[in-house]
mmCIF file of C-alpha atoms in Angstrom:
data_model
loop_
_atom_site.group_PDB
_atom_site.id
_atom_site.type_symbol
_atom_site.label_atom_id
_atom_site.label_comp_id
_atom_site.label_asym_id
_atom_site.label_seq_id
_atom_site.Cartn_x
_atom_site.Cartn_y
_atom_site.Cartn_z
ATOM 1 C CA UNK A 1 -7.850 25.885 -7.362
ATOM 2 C CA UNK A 2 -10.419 23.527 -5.199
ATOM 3 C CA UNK A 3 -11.687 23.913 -1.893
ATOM 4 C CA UNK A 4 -11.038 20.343 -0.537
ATOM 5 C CA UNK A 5 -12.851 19.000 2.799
ATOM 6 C CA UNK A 6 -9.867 17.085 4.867
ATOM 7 C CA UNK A 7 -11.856 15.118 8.116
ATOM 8 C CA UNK A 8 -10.011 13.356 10.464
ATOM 9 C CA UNK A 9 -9.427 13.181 14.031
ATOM 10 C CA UNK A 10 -5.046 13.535 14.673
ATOM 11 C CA UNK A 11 -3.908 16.903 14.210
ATOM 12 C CA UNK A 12 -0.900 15.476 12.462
ATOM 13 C CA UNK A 13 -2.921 14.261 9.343
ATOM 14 C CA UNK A 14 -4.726 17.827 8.937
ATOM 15 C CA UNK A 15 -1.624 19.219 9.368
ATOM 16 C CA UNK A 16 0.125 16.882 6.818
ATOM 17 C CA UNK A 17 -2.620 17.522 4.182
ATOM 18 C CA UNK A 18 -3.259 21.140 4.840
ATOM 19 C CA UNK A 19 -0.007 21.635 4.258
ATOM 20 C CA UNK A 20 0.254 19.255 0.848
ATOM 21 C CA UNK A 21 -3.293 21.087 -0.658
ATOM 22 C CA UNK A 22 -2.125 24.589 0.275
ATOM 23 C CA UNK A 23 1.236 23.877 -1.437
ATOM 24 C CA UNK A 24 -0.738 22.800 -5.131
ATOM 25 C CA UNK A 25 -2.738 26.119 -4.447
ATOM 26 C CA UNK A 26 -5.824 24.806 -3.127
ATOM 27 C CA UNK A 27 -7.923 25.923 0.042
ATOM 28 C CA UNK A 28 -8.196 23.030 2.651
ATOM 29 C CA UNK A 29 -11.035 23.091 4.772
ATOM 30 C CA UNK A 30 -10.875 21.142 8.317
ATOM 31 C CA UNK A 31 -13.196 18.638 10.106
ATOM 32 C CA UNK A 32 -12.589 16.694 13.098
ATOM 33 C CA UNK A 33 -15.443 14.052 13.033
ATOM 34 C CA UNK A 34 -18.341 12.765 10.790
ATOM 35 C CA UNK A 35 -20.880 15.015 12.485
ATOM 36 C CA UNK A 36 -18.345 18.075 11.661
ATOM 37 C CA UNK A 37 -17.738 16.815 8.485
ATOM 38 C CA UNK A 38 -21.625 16.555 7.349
ATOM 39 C CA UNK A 39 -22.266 19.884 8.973
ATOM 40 C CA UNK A 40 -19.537 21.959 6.971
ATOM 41 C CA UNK A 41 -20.024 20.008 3.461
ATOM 42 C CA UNK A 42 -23.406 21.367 3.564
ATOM 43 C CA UNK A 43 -22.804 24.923 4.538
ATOM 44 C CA UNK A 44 -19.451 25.157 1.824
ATOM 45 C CA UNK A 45 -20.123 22.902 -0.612
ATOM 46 C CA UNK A 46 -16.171 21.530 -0.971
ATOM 47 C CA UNK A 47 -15.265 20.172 -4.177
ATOM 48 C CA UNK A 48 -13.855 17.207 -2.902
ATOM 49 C CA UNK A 49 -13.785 15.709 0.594
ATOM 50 C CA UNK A 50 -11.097 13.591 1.832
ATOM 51 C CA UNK A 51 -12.300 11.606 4.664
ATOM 52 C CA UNK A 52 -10.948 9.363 7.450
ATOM 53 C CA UNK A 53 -13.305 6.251 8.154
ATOM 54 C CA UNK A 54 -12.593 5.830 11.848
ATOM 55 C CA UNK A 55 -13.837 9.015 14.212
ATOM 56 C CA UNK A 56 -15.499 9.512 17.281
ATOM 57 C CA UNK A 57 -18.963 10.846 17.229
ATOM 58 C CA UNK A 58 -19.770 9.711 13.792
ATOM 59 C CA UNK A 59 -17.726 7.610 11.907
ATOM 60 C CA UNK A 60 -16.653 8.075 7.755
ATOM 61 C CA UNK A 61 -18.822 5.997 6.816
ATOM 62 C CA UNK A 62 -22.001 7.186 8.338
ATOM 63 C CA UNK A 63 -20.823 10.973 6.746
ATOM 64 C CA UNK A 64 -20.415 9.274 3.347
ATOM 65 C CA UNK A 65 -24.147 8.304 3.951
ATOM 66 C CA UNK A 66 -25.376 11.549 5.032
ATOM 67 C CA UNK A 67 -23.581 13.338 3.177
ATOM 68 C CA UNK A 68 -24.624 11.283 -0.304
ATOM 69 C CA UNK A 69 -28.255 11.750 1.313
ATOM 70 C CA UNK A 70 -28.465 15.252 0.595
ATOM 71 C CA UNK A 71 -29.275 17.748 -2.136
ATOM 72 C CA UNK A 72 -27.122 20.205 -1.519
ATOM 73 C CA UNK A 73 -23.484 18.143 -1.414
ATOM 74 C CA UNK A 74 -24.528 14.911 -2.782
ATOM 75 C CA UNK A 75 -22.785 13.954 -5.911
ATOM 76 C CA UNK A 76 -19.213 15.970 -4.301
ATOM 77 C CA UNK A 77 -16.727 12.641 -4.674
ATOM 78 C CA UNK A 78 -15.484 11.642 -1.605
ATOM 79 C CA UNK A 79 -12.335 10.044 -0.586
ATOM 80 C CA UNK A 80 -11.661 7.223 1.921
ATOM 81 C CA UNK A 81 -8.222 8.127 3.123
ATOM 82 C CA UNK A 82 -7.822 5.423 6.566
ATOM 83 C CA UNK A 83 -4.590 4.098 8.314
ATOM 84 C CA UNK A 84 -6.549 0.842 8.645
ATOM 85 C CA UNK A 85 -4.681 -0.920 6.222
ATOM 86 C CA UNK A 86 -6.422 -2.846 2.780
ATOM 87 C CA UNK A 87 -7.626 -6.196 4.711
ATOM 88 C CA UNK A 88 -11.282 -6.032 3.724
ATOM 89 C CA UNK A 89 -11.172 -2.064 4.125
ATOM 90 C CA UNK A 90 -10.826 -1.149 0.513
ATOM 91 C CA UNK A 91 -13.702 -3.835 -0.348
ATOM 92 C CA UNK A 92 -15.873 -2.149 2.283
ATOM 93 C CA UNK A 93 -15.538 1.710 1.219
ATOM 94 C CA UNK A 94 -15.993 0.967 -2.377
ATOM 95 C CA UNK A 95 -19.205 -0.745 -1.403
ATOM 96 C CA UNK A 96 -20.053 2.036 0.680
ATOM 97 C CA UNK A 97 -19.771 4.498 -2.385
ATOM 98 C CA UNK A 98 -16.635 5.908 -1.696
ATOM 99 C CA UNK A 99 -14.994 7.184 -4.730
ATOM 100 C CA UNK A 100 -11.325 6.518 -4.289
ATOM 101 C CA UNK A 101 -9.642 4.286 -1.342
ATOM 102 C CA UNK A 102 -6.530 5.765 0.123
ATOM 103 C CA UNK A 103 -4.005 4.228 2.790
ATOM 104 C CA UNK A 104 -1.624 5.586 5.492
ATOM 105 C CA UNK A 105 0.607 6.324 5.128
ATOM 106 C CA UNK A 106 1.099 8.154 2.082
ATOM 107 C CA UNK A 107 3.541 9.107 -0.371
ATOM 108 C CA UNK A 108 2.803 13.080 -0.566
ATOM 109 C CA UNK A 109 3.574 13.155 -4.255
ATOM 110 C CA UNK A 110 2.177 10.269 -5.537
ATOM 111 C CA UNK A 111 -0.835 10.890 -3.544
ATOM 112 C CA UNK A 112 -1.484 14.652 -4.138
ATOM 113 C CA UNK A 113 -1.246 13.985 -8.108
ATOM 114 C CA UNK A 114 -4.194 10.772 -7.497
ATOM 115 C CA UNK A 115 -6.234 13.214 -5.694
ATOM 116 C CA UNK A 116 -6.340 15.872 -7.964
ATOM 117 C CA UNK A 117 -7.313 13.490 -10.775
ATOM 118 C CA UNK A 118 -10.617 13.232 -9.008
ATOM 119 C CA UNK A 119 -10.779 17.049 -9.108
ATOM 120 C CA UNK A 120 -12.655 19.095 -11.603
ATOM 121 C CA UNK A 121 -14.415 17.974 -15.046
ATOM 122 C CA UNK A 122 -16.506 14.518 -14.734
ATOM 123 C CA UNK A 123 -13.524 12.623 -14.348
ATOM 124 C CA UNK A 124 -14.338 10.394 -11.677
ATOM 125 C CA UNK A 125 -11.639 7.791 -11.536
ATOM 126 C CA UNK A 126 -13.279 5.115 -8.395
ATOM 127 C CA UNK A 127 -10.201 3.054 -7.199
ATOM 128 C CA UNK A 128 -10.932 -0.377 -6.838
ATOM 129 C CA UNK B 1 -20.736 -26.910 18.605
ATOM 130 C CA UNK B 2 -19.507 -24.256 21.290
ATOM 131 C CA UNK B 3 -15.740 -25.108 20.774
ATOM 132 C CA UNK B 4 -16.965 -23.784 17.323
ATOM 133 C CA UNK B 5 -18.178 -21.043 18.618
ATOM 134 C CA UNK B 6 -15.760 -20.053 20.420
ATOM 135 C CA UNK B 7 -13.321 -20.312 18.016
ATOM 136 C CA UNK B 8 -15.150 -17.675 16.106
ATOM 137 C CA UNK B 9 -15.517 -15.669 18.552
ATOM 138 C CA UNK B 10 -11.551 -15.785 19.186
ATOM 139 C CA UNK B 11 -11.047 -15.407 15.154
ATOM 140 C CA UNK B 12 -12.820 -12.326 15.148
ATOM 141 C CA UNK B 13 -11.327 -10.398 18.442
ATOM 142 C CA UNK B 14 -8.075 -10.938 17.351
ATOM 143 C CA UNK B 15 -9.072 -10.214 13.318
ATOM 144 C CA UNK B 16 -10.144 -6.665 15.340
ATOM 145 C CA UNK B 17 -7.379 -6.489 17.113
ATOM 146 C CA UNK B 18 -4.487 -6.850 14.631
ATOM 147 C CA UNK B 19 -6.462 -4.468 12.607
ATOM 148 C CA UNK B 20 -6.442 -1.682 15.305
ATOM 149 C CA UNK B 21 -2.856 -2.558 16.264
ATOM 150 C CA UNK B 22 -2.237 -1.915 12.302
ATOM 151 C CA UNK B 23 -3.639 1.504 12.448
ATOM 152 C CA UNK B 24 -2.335 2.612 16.053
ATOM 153 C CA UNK B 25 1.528 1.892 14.368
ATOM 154 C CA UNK B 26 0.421 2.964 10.945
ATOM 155 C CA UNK B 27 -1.129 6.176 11.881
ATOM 156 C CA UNK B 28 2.531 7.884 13.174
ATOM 157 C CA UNK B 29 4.084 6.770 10.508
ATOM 158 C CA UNK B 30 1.717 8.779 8.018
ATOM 159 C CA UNK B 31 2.994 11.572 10.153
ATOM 160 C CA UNK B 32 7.194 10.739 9.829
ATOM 161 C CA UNK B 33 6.830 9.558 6.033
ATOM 162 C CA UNK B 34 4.426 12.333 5.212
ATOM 163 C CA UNK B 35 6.348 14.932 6.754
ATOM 164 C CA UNK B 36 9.980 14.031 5.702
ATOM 165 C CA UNK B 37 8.661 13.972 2.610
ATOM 166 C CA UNK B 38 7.537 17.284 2.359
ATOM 167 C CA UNK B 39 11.176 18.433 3.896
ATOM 168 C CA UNK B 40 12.847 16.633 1.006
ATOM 169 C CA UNK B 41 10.170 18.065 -1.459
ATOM 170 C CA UNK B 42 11.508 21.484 -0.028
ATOM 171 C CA UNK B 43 8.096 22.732 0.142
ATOM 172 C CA UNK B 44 9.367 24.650 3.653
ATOM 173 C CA UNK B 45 12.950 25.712 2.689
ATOM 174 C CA UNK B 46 16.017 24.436 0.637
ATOM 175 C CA UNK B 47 17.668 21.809 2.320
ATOM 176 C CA UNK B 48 21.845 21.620 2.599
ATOM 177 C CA UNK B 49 23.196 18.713 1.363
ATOM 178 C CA UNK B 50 23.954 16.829 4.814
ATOM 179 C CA UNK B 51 20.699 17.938 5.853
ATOM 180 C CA UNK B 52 19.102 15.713 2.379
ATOM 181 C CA UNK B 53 21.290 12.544 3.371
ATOM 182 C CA UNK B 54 20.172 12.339 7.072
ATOM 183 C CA UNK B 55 16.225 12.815 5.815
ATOM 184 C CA UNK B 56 16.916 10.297 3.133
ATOM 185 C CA UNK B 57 17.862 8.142 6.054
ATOM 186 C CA UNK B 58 14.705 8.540 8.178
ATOM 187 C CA UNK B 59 12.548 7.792 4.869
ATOM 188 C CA UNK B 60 14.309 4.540 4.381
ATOM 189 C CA UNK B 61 14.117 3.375 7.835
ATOM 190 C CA UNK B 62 10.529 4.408 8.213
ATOM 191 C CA UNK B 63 9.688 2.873 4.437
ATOM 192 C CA UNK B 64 11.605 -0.200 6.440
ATOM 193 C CA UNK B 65 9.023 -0.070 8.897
ATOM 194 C CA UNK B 66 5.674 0.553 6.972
ATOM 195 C CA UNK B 67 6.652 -2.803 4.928
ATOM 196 C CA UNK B 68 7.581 -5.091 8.057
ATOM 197 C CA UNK B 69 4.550 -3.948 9.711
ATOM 198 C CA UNK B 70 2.428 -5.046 7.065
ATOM 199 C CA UNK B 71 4.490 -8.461 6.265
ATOM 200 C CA UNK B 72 4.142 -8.823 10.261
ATOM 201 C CA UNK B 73 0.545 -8.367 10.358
ATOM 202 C CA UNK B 74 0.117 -10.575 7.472
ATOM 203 C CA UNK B 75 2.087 -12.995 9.037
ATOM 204 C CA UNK B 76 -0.118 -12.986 11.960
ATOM 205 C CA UNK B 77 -2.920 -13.501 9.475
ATOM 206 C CA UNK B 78 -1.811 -16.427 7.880
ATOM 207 C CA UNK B 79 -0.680 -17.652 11.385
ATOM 208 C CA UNK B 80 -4.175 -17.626 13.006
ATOM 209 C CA UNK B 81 -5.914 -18.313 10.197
ATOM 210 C CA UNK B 82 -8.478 -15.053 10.264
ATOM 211 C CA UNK B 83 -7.153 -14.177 6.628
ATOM 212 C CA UNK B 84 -9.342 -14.066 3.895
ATOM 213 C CA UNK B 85 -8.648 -15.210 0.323
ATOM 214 C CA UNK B 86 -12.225 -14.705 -0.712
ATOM 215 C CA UNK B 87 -11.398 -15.819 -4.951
ATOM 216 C CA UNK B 88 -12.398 -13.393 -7.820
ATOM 217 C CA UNK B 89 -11.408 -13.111 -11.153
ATOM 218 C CA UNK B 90 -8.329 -9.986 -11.380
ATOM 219 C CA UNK B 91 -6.952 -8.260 -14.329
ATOM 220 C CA UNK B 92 -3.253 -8.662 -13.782
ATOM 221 C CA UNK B 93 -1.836 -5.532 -15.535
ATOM 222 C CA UNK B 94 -4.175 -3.418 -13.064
ATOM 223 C CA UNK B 95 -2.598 -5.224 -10.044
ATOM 224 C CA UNK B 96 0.630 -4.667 -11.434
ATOM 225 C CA UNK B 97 0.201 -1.042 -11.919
ATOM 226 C CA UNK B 98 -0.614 -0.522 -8.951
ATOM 227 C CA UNK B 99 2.386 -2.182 -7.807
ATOM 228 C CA UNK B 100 4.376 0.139 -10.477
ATOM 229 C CA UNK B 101 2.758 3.502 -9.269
ATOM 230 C CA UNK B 102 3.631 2.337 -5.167
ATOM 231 C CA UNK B 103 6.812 1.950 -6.244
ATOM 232 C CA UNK B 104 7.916 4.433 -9.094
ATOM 233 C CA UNK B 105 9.332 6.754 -6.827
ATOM 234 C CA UNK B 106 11.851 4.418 -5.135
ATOM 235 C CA UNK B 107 13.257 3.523 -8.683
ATOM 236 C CA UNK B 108 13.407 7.405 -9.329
ATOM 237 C CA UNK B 109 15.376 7.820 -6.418
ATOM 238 C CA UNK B 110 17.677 5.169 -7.262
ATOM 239 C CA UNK B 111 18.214 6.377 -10.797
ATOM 240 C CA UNK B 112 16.600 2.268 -11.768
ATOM 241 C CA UNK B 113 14.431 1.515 -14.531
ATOM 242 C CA UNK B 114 11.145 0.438 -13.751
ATOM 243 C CA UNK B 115 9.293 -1.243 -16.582
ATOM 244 C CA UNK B 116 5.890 -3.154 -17.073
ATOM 245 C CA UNK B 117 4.902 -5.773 -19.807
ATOM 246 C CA UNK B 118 2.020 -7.336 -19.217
ATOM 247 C CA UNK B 119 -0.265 -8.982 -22.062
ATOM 248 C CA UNK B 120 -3.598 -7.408 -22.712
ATOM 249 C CA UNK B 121 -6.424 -9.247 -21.323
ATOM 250 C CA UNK B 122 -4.074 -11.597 -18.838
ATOM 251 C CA UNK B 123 -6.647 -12.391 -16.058
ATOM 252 C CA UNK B 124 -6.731 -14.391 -13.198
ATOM 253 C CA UNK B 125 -8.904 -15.941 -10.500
ATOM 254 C CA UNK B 126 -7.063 -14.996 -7.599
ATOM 255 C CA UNK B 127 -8.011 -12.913 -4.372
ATOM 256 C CA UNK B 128 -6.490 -9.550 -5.332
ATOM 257 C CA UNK B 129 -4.749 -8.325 -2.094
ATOM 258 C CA UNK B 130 -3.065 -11.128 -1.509
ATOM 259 C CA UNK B 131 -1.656 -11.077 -5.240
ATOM 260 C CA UNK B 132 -1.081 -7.446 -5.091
ATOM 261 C CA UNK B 133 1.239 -7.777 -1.654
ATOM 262 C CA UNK B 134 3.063 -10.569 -3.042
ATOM 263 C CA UNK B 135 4.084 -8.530 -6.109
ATOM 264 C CA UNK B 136 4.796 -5.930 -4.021
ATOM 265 C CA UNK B 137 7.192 -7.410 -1.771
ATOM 266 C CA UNK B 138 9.136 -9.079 -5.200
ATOM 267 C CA UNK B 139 9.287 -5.997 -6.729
ATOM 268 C CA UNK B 140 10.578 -3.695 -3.794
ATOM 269 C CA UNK B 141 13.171 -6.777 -2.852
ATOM 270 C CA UNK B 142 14.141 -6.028 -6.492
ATOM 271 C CA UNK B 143 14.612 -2.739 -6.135
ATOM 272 C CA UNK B 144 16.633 -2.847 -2.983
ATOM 273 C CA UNK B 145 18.911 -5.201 -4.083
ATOM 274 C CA UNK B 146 19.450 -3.204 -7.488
ATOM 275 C CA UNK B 147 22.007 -0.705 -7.434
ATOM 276 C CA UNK B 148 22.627 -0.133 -11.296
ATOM 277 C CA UNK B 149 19.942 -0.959 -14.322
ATOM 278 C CA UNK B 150 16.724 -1.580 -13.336
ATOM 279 C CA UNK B 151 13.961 -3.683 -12.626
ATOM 280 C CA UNK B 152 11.415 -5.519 -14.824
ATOM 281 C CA UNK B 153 7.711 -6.861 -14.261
ATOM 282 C CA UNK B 154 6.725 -9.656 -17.247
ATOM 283 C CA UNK B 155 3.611 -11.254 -17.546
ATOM 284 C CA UNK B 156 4.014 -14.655 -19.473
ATOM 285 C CA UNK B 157 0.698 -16.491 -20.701
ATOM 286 C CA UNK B 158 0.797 -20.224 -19.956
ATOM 287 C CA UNK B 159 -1.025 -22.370 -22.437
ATOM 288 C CA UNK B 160 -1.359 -26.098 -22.307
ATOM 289 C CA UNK B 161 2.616 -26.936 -21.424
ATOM 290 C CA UNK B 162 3.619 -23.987 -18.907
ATOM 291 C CA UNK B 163 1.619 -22.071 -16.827
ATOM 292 C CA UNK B 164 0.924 -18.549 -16.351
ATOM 293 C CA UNK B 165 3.369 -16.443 -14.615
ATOM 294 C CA UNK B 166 4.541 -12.982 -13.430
ATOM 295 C CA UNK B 167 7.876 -12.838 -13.511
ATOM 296 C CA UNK B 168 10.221 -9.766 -11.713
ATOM 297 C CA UNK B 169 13.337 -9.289 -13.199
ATOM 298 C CA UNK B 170 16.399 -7.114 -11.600
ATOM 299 C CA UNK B 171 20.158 -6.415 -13.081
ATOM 300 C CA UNK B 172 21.069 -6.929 -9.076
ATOM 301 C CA UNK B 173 23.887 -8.329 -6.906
ATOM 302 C CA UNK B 174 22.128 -11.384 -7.166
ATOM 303 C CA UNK B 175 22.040 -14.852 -4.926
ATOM 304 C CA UNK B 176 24.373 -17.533 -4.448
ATOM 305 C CA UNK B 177 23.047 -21.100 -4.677
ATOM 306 C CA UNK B 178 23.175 -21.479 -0.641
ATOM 307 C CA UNK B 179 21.485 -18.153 -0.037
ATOM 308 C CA UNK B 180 18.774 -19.614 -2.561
ATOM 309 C CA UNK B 181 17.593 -22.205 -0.044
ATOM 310 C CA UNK B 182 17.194 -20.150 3.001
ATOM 311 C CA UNK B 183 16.110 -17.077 1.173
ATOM 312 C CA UNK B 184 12.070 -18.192 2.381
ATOM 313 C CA UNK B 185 12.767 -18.348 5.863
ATOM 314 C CA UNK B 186 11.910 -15.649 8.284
ATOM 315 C CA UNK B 187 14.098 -12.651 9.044
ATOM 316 C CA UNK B 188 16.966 -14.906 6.745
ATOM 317 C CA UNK B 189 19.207 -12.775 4.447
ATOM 318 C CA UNK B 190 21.631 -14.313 2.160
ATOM 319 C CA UNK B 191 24.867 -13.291 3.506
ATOM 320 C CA UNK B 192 25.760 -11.501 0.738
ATOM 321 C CA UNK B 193 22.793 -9.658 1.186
ATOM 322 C CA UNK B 194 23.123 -9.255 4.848
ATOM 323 C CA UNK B 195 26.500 -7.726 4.671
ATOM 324 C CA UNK B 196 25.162 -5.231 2.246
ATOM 325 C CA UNK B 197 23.378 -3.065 4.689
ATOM 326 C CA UNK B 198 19.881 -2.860 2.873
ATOM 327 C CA UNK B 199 18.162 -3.934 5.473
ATOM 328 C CA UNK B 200 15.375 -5.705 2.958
ATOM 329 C CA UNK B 201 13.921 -9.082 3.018
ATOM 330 C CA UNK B 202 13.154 -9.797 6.289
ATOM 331 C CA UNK B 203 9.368 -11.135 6.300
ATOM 332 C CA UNK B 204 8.675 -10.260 2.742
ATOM 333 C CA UNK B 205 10.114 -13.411 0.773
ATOM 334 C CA UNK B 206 8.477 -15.925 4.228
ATOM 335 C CA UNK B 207 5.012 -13.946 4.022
ATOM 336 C CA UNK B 208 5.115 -13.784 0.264
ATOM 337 C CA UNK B 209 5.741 -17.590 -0.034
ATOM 338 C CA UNK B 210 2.719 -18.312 2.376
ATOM 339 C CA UNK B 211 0.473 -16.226 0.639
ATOM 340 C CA UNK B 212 1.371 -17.664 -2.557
ATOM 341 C CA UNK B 213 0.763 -21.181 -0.764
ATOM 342 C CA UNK B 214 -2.655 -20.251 0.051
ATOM 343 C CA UNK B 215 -3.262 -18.912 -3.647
ATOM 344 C CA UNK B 216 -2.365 -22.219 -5.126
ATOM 345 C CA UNK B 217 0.488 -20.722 -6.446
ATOM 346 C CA UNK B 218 4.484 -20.851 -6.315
ATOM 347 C CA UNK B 219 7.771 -18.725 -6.575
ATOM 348 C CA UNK B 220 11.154 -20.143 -8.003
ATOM 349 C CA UNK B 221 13.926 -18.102 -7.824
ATOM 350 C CA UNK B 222 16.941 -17.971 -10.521
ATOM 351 C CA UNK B 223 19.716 -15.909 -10.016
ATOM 352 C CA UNK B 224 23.594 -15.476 -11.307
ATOM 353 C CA UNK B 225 25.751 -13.485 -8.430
ATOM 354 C CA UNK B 226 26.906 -10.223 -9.281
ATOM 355 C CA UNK B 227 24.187 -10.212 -12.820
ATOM 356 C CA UNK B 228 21.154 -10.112 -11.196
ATOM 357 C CA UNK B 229 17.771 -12.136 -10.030
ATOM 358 C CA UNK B 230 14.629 -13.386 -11.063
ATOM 359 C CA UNK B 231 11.934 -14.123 -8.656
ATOM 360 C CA UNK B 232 8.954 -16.257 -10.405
ATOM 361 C CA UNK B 233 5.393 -16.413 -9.585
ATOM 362 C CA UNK B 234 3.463 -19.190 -10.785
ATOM 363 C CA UNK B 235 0.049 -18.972 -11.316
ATOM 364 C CA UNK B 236 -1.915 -22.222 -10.997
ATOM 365 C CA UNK B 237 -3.697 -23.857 -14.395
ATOM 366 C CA UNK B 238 -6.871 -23.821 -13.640
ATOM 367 C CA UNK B 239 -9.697 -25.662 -15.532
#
């Protein structure tokens, strides 16, 4: 069991992956924007974070960058999941530091199983 | 000098644009695919057996969707010239299973094989995306024109007499000779195909062919009605 971050700004996609994480038995955690998302990966410490890239207030990337900044939730891995599409996205998260690129939409299945091989051990799997 | 300007400056609003449009019709789909998914998955409930065909329905039209909007934004690409086939050297059996994982589950469904061969070590200098969509949209046509057997994905090495190529192989209803020649065009079926109700092609084959174009590569198609297709792409020789 994890305790997995999910930011992003439609109601639908928390919803969605809520639902998907709960199912596999692992505690979803909600964030709305980047400045939520930096604020409650310090104070729980998730063990993954699954993160849109475009928000208001503070955008993915800039949480990726605070978030990597700090001591306290630094090395968690971090998951671009954006409904941008792969023109020049994926190229620009994995440059960022993002550790795996997602795009919407997804295939639940497929998806959930990808995520959760970034999930526990050192097993850090960056998509490139 | 300012026409040149301006012409960037037009590039790059409508690069932005198509890119928001992309997410603003991507976005509710996460949230019809992703959800009659989960229905199917029958994570809330068991599902009666009418209740599984209509679902299966609104995956395949929405699946439908998800791959015309990308062929049409791709299209749009090509069209205005704002996309970028920035060249760097790819490891084609990591393209291709990509392709095979995006897929899997659609072959699964269909009771199809899905199989991969690709030599160790087969590399080349391509821009990734644009390799990666175009085996995409062969492969899914594959599929959806595949009712019994399967599908298969072959990397040939090319030495001095042939060149490289991938090829995608399907046991499908194939193409007649006449369908052949329009198969490129935009929104053309072969009639065969058209009649079948698959809904399919479509943008992929026209978009794939441009993008291939741009590459430096080609596709051939060879096909036997009724035994099945094989859809080609070419890799360039390159020094």
């Amino acid at each position: 069991m994890a305790q997995v971050l999910v930011v992003d700004d439609t109601d639908h996609a928390l919803d969605l992956l809520g639902y998907l994480l709960r199912d596999r038995g692992h505690v979803a955690l909600f964030a709305r924007n980047g400045e939520e998302a930096v604020a409650s990966a310090l104070r729980l410490r998730p063990d993954l974070i699954l993160m849109d890239l475009h928000m208001p207030l503070m955008d993915g990337y800039e949480a990726l960058a605070a978030i990597r900044g700090s001591e306290r939730a630094g090395a968690c891995p971090i998951l671009a999941l954006t409904a941008f599409g792969e023109v020049g996205e994926r190229e620009r998260a994995h440059a960022a530091g993002f550790d795996g690129f997602f795009s919407k939409p997804i295939t639940p299945e497929t998806f959930m199983d990808q995520l959760e091989g970034f999930l526990g051990g050192d097993d850090r799997r960056g998509a490139p | 000098m300012r026409a040149v300007v301006e012409d960037d400056l037009r590039t790059e609003r409508l690069d932005r644009l198509l890119a928001g449009a992309g997410h603003q019709l991507r976005t509710p789909l996460n949230s019809v695919l992703g959800f009659t998914e989960i229905l199917l998955m029958g994570l809330p409930g068991p599902l009666n057996e009418e209740q599984r065909r209509q679902l299966h329905n609104v995956r395949s039209g929405a699946r439908l969707l998800e791959t015309t909007i990308d062929n049409l934004l791709d299209l749009m690409r090509i069209e205005s010239g704002t996309l970028n086939v920035r060249l760097e050297l790819v490891d084609v059996g990591s393209v291709v299973n990509e392709v095979y994982s995006t897929i899997q589950h659609i072959a699964k469904e269909k009771d199809l094989t899905l199989d991969v061969e690709i030599p160790a070590g087969m590399t080349w200098c391509t821009n990734r995306r644009a390799f990666g969509r175009i085996l995409m949209n062969l492969a899914s046509n594959a599929l959806a024109f595949t009712d019994s057997g399967g599908v298969r994905i072959l990397g040939v090495l090319g030495d001095g007499v042939v060149s490289a190529r991938v090829d995608i192989v399907d046991t499908g209803i194939g193409l007649r000779e006449a369908e052949r020649d329009r198969l490129f065009e935009p929104f053309e079926r072969g009639s065969a195909r058209g009649e079948s109700g698959r809904g399919g092609a479509g943008l992929g084959l026209n978009v794939s062919r441009r993008l291939a174009d741009l590459l430096g590569a080609d596709i051939a198609a060879e096909s036997t009605p009724g035994r099945g297709s094989t859809f080609s792409l070419i890799l360039p020789r390159r020094g």
